[in-house]
Every structure is written in C-alpha cells, then in structure tokens.
Amino acid sequence: MQAGGWRPRQNHRRLRAHRGRQALPPRDRAIALNNRGNAYQTNKDFGRAIADYDAALRLDPNLAHTYLNRALALKGEGEYARALADANKSLELEPADPVALRGRGDIYVARGKRAEGDLDAAIADYTEAIRLDPRDSIAYRHRGLAYEAKGDGEHASADYNMVIQLRTK
C-alpha cells in the first residue's frame, strides 16, 4: 500500500539513488520498512510485519497507510482493539481514504461475531468508501458479505450485482 502522497516509481528512484551511500533519510527508511512489512504480511508473518510497521512509525509517525497496514496485521493476530485504534489513526491522518475505510470495515467484520453493532459499523464504512469511490468493487463485495452475515440477502445480492457489473466493464 502507498503511504500518503508517495508514488512507487518515485520512491524506487529515490531508493536507487542512495545505493552505495551511508543511510537512507528517515522517511525513505520508514517507507522501506513499511514495504518489507507488507511482504511479511503477504506471507502471514504478522509478528515480523508488525515489528517493521512499528519501526517505520517510530521514524515517521505520519504515514497513514503504515497505520492501516499495521491494523490489518493486528487483525490477522486477532488483536481487534489495537487494530481499530490503528485504523482510526490512519483515518485521522487521511479522512477521505476509501482503502482505510474498507480496512476498518474489514476489522469490524472480523470482530463482528464478538461485538454487537460491528457489522453495522462495517456497512457504514463500506458505504462511505463507495461514496468516495463508486467504482470500488471490493467495497461492494465486502459490504455484500457484511449484509449476508447480518442475514440481509436482498442488500447482499444488490451489492454482488454491482461487483459483477463493475468487473465486466
């Protein structure tokens, strides 16, 4: 995932420019740690991912997507309270980020069987993500799953139909 305002190609050039030099600037190191954390998370190595995200945030506490990435790793570990706190911090830094809204919605769904109202909160987050990006088929799919978990097949079907419609264009 990208950290606020950072572009992968630009970052690659900046990192390559430092090859052979002593050390990366703190923000670039933080981004590199975030990226390595993402690789660990892809392999379900949540502990190492969280350690890299922690280190990245010590270097630059303003990387909204690093908070979101750590939130999703914490969700993978079943640490829902900490995951929600990080998702909220990500949204505090970037309030109109549909990816962060989806991520927080996913945390609510994962916790949904344990805390009343979480499925409604997830649906609200997915709905806001869709408002911000009406072509986000993932948000429709996840909202459909949340509706389905609530036993609302009508709304779930409507969302799944939108996924089909968006992915066949």
mmCIF file of C-alpha atoms in Angstrom:
data_model
loop_
_atom_site.group_PDB
_atom_site.id
_atom_site.type_symbol
_atom_site.label_atom_id
_atom_site.label_comp_id
_atom_site.label_asym_id
_atom_site.label_seq_id
_atom_site.Cartn_x
_atom_site.Cartn_y
_atom_site.Cartn_z
ATOM 1 C CA MET A 1 0.000 0.000 0.000
ATOM 2 C CA GLN A 2 1.123 3.519 -0.594
ATOM 3 C CA ALA A 3 1.910 5.972 2.133
ATOM 4 C CA GLY A 4 0.166 9.320 1.785
ATOM 5 C CA GLY A 5 1.322 11.123 -1.336
ATOM 6 C CA TRP A 6 4.119 8.664 -2.057
ATOM 7 C CA ARG A 7 4.380 7.188 -5.535
ATOM 8 C CA PRO A 8 6.054 3.786 -6.066
ATOM 9 C CA ARG A 9 8.152 4.818 -9.085
ATOM 10 C CA GLN A 10 9.420 7.975 -7.465
ATOM 11 C CA ASN A 11 10.301 6.058 -4.314
ATOM 12 C CA HIS A 12 12.154 3.396 -6.315
ATOM 13 C CA ARG A 13 14.280 6.085 -7.986
ATOM 14 C CA ARG A 14 14.982 7.765 -4.664
ATOM 15 C CA LEU A 15 15.998 4.479 -3.033
ATOM 16 C CA ARG A 16 18.196 3.543 -6.004
ATOM 17 C CA ALA A 17 19.889 6.956 -5.824
ATOM 18 C CA HIS A 18 21.028 6.088 -2.291
ATOM 19 C CA ARG A 19 22.691 2.836 -3.341
ATOM 20 C CA GLY A 20 26.236 2.868 -2.026
ATOM 21 C CA ARG A 21 25.591 5.771 0.312
ATOM 22 C CA GLN A 22 25.635 5.556 4.077
ATOM 23 C CA ALA A 23 21.981 5.654 5.095
ATOM 24 C CA LEU A 24 18.552 6.438 3.771
ATOM 25 C CA PRO A 25 16.770 9.528 5.067
ATOM 26 C CA PRO A 26 14.303 8.633 7.849
ATOM 27 C CA ARG A 27 11.147 8.925 5.689
ATOM 28 C CA ASP A 28 12.648 6.703 2.978
ATOM 29 C CA ARG A 29 13.714 4.156 5.619
ATOM 30 C CA ALA A 30 10.208 4.242 7.056
ATOM 31 C CA ILE A 31 8.723 3.561 3.626
ATOM 32 C CA ALA A 32 11.185 0.709 3.047
ATOM 33 C CA LEU A 33 10.255 -0.816 6.426
ATOM 34 C CA ASN A 34 6.564 -0.441 5.571
ATOM 35 C CA ASN A 35 7.132 -2.227 2.275
ATOM 36 C CA ARG A 36 9.032 -5.063 3.922
ATOM 37 C CA GLY A 37 6.240 -5.324 6.482
ATOM 38 C CA ASN A 38 3.799 -5.690 3.594
ATOM 39 C CA ALA A 39 5.867 -8.582 2.243
ATOM 40 C CA TYR A 40 5.815 -10.276 5.643
ATOM 41 C CA GLN A 41 2.081 -9.702 5.902
ATOM 42 C CA THR A 42 1.534 -11.257 2.465
ATOM 43 C CA ASN A 43 3.182 -14.391 3.867
ATOM 44 C CA LYS A 44 1.018 -14.225 7.015
ATOM 45 C CA ASP A 45 4.089 -13.481 9.138
ATOM 46 C CA PHE A 46 2.162 -10.929 11.166
ATOM 47 C CA GLY A 47 4.655 -10.649 14.020
ATOM 48 C CA ARG A 48 7.518 -9.570 11.758
ATOM 49 C CA ALA A 49 5.173 -7.312 9.779
ATOM 50 C CA ILE A 50 4.042 -5.563 12.952
ATOM 51 C CA ALA A 51 7.671 -5.112 14.072
ATOM 52 C CA ASP A 52 8.513 -3.427 10.747
ATOM 53 C CA TYR A 53 5.437 -1.197 10.904
ATOM 54 C CA ASP A 54 6.352 -0.230 14.493
ATOM 55 C CA ALA A 55 9.862 0.714 13.358
ATOM 56 C CA ALA A 56 8.528 2.653 10.368
ATOM 57 C CA LEU A 57 6.143 4.640 12.544
ATOM 58 C CA ARG A 58 8.923 5.488 15.008
ATOM 59 C CA LEU A 59 10.796 7.039 12.068
ATOM 60 C CA ASP A 60 7.748 8.796 10.581
ATOM 61 C CA PRO A 61 4.522 8.816 12.623
ATOM 62 C CA ASN A 62 2.601 10.499 9.787
ATOM 63 C CA LEU A 63 2.445 7.537 7.385
ATOM 64 C CA ALA A 64 -1.293 6.904 7.303
ATOM 65 C CA HIS A 65 -1.057 3.697 5.284
ATOM 66 C CA THR A 66 1.507 2.247 7.679
ATOM 67 C CA TYR A 67 -1.072 2.578 10.464
ATOM 68 C CA LEU A 68 -3.589 0.833 8.207
ATOM 69 C CA ASN A 69 -1.117 -1.906 7.303
ATOM 70 C CA ARG A 70 -0.336 -2.484 10.968
ATOM 71 C CA ALA A 71 -4.076 -2.514 11.718
ATOM 72 C CA LEU A 72 -4.599 -5.293 9.181
ATOM 73 C CA ALA A 73 -1.658 -7.283 10.589
ATOM 74 C CA LEU A 74 -3.076 -6.866 14.091
ATOM 75 C CA LYS A 75 -6.437 -8.083 12.760
ATOM 76 C CA GLY A 76 -4.595 -11.154 11.469
ATOM 77 C CA GLU A 77 -3.319 -11.713 15.008
ATOM 78 C CA GLY A 78 -6.832 -11.285 16.441
ATOM 79 C CA GLU A 79 -5.903 -8.067 18.261
ATOM 80 C CA TYR A 80 -9.056 -6.204 17.257
ATOM 81 C CA ALA A 81 -8.921 -3.326 19.760
ATOM 82 C CA ARG A 82 -5.400 -2.338 18.702
ATOM 83 C CA ALA A 83 -6.310 -2.887 15.057
ATOM 84 C CA LEU A 84 -9.269 -0.499 15.333
ATOM 85 C CA ALA A 85 -7.105 2.104 17.074
ATOM 86 C CA ASP A 86 -4.604 1.984 14.197
ATOM 87 C CA ALA A 87 -7.339 2.092 11.542
ATOM 88 C CA ASN A 88 -8.799 5.124 13.297
ATOM 89 C CA LYS A 89 -5.359 6.792 13.361
ATOM 90 C CA SER A 90 -4.969 6.131 9.635
ATOM 91 C CA LEU A 91 -8.344 7.774 9.008
ATOM 92 C CA GLU A 92 -7.430 10.668 11.302
ATOM 93 C CA LEU A 93 -4.412 11.341 9.069
ATOM 94 C CA GLU A 94 -6.312 10.736 5.793
ATOM 95 C CA PRO A 95 -10.065 11.028 6.496
ATOM 96 C CA ALA A 96 -11.220 10.547 2.903
ATOM 97 C CA ASP A 97 -9.247 7.378 2.163
ATOM 98 C CA PRO A 98 -11.612 4.691 0.847
ATOM 99 C CA VAL A 99 -8.945 1.986 1.317
ATOM 100 C CA ALA A 100 -8.639 2.846 5.019
ATOM 101 C CA LEU A 101 -12.422 2.817 5.376
ATOM 102 C CA ARG A 102 -12.535 -0.630 3.773
ATOM 103 C CA GLY A 103 -9.752 -1.804 6.074
ATOM 104 C CA ARG A 104 -11.565 -0.602 9.178
ATOM 105 C CA GLY A 105 -14.739 -2.218 7.867
ATOM 106 C CA ASP A 106 -12.841 -5.495 7.490
ATOM 107 C CA ILE A 107 -11.729 -5.260 11.118
ATOM 108 C CA TYR A 108 -15.319 -4.688 12.230
ATOM 109 C CA VAL A 109 -16.446 -7.731 10.222
ATOM 110 C CA ALA A 110 -13.668 -9.905 11.683
ATOM 111 C CA ARG A 111 -14.761 -8.850 15.160
ATOM 112 C CA GLY A 112 -18.449 -8.887 14.206
ATOM 113 C CA LYS A 113 -19.390 -12.125 15.916
ATOM 114 C CA ARG A 114 -17.934 -10.847 19.164
ATOM 115 C CA ALA A 115 -19.265 -7.293 19.443
ATOM 116 C CA GLU A 116 -22.802 -6.178 18.705
ATOM 117 C CA GLY A 117 -23.056 -3.380 16.180
ATOM 118 C CA ASP A 118 -19.783 -4.161 14.418
ATOM 119 C CA LEU A 119 -21.497 -5.361 11.233
ATOM 120 C CA ASP A 120 -23.482 -2.124 11.100
ATOM 121 C CA ALA A 121 -20.265 -0.136 11.605
ATOM 122 C CA ALA A 122 -18.600 -2.153 8.832
ATOM 123 C CA ILE A 123 -21.512 -1.495 6.472
ATOM 124 C CA ALA A 124 -21.287 2.227 7.264
ATOM 125 C CA ASP A 125 -17.543 2.237 6.465
ATOM 126 C CA TYR A 126 -18.039 0.322 3.211
ATOM 127 C CA THR A 127 -20.877 2.658 2.249
ATOM 128 C CA GLU A 128 -18.644 5.692 2.807
ATOM 129 C CA ALA A 129 -15.831 4.046 0.814
ATOM 130 C CA ILE A 130 -18.301 3.511 -2.041
ATOM 131 C CA ARG A 131 -19.437 7.138 -1.804
ATOM 132 C CA LEU A 132 -15.804 8.226 -2.149
ATOM 133 C CA ASP A 133 -15.069 5.731 -4.945
ATOM 134 C CA PRO A 134 -18.246 4.423 -6.624
ATOM 135 C CA ARG A 135 -16.211 2.049 -8.815
ATOM 136 C CA ASP A 136 -14.643 0.220 -5.855
ATOM 137 C CA SER A 137 -15.856 -3.315 -6.477
ATOM 138 C CA ILE A 138 -14.013 -4.585 -3.396
ATOM 139 C CA ALA A 139 -16.043 -2.275 -1.144
ATOM 140 C CA TYR A 140 -19.268 -3.550 -2.738
ATOM 141 C CA ARG A 141 -18.140 -7.148 -2.285
ATOM 142 C CA HIS A 142 -17.182 -6.656 1.354
ATOM 143 C CA ARG A 143 -20.390 -4.754 2.104
ATOM 144 C CA GLY A 144 -22.313 -7.616 0.479
ATOM 145 C CA LEU A 145 -20.536 -10.077 2.759
ATOM 146 C CA ALA A 146 -21.414 -7.946 5.798
ATOM 147 C CA TYR A 147 -25.061 -7.768 4.731
ATOM 148 C CA GLU A 148 -25.022 -11.516 4.208
ATOM 149 C CA ALA A 149 -23.590 -12.060 7.699
ATOM 150 C CA LYS A 150 -26.482 -9.972 9.048
ATOM 151 C CA GLY A 151 -28.965 -12.153 7.154
ATOM 152 C CA ASP A 152 -29.913 -9.375 4.708
ATOM 153 C CA GLY A 153 -29.842 -11.277 1.439
ATOM 154 C CA GLU A 154 -31.603 -8.547 -0.542
ATOM 155 C CA HIS A 155 -28.940 -5.913 0.096
ATOM 156 C CA ALA A 156 -26.183 -8.512 -0.253
ATOM 157 C CA SER A 157 -27.487 -9.538 -3.691
ATOM 158 C CA ALA A 158 -27.661 -5.910 -4.820
ATOM 159 C CA ASP A 159 -24.022 -5.399 -3.829
ATOM 160 C CA TYR A 160 -22.906 -8.612 -5.521
ATOM 161 C CA ASN A 161 -24.732 -7.486 -8.672
ATOM 162 C CA MET A 162 -22.717 -4.244 -8.560
ATOM 163 C CA VAL A 163 -19.498 -6.254 -8.280
ATOM 164 C CA ILE A 164 -20.461 -8.211 -11.401
ATOM 165 C CA GLN A 165 -21.438 -5.038 -13.224
ATOM 166 C CA LEU A 166 -18.225 -3.204 -12.325
ATOM 167 C CA ARG A 167 -15.950 -6.116 -13.151
ATOM 168 C CA THR A 168 -17.476 -6.790 -16.576
ATOM 169 C CA LYS A 169 -16.987 -3.248 -17.905
#
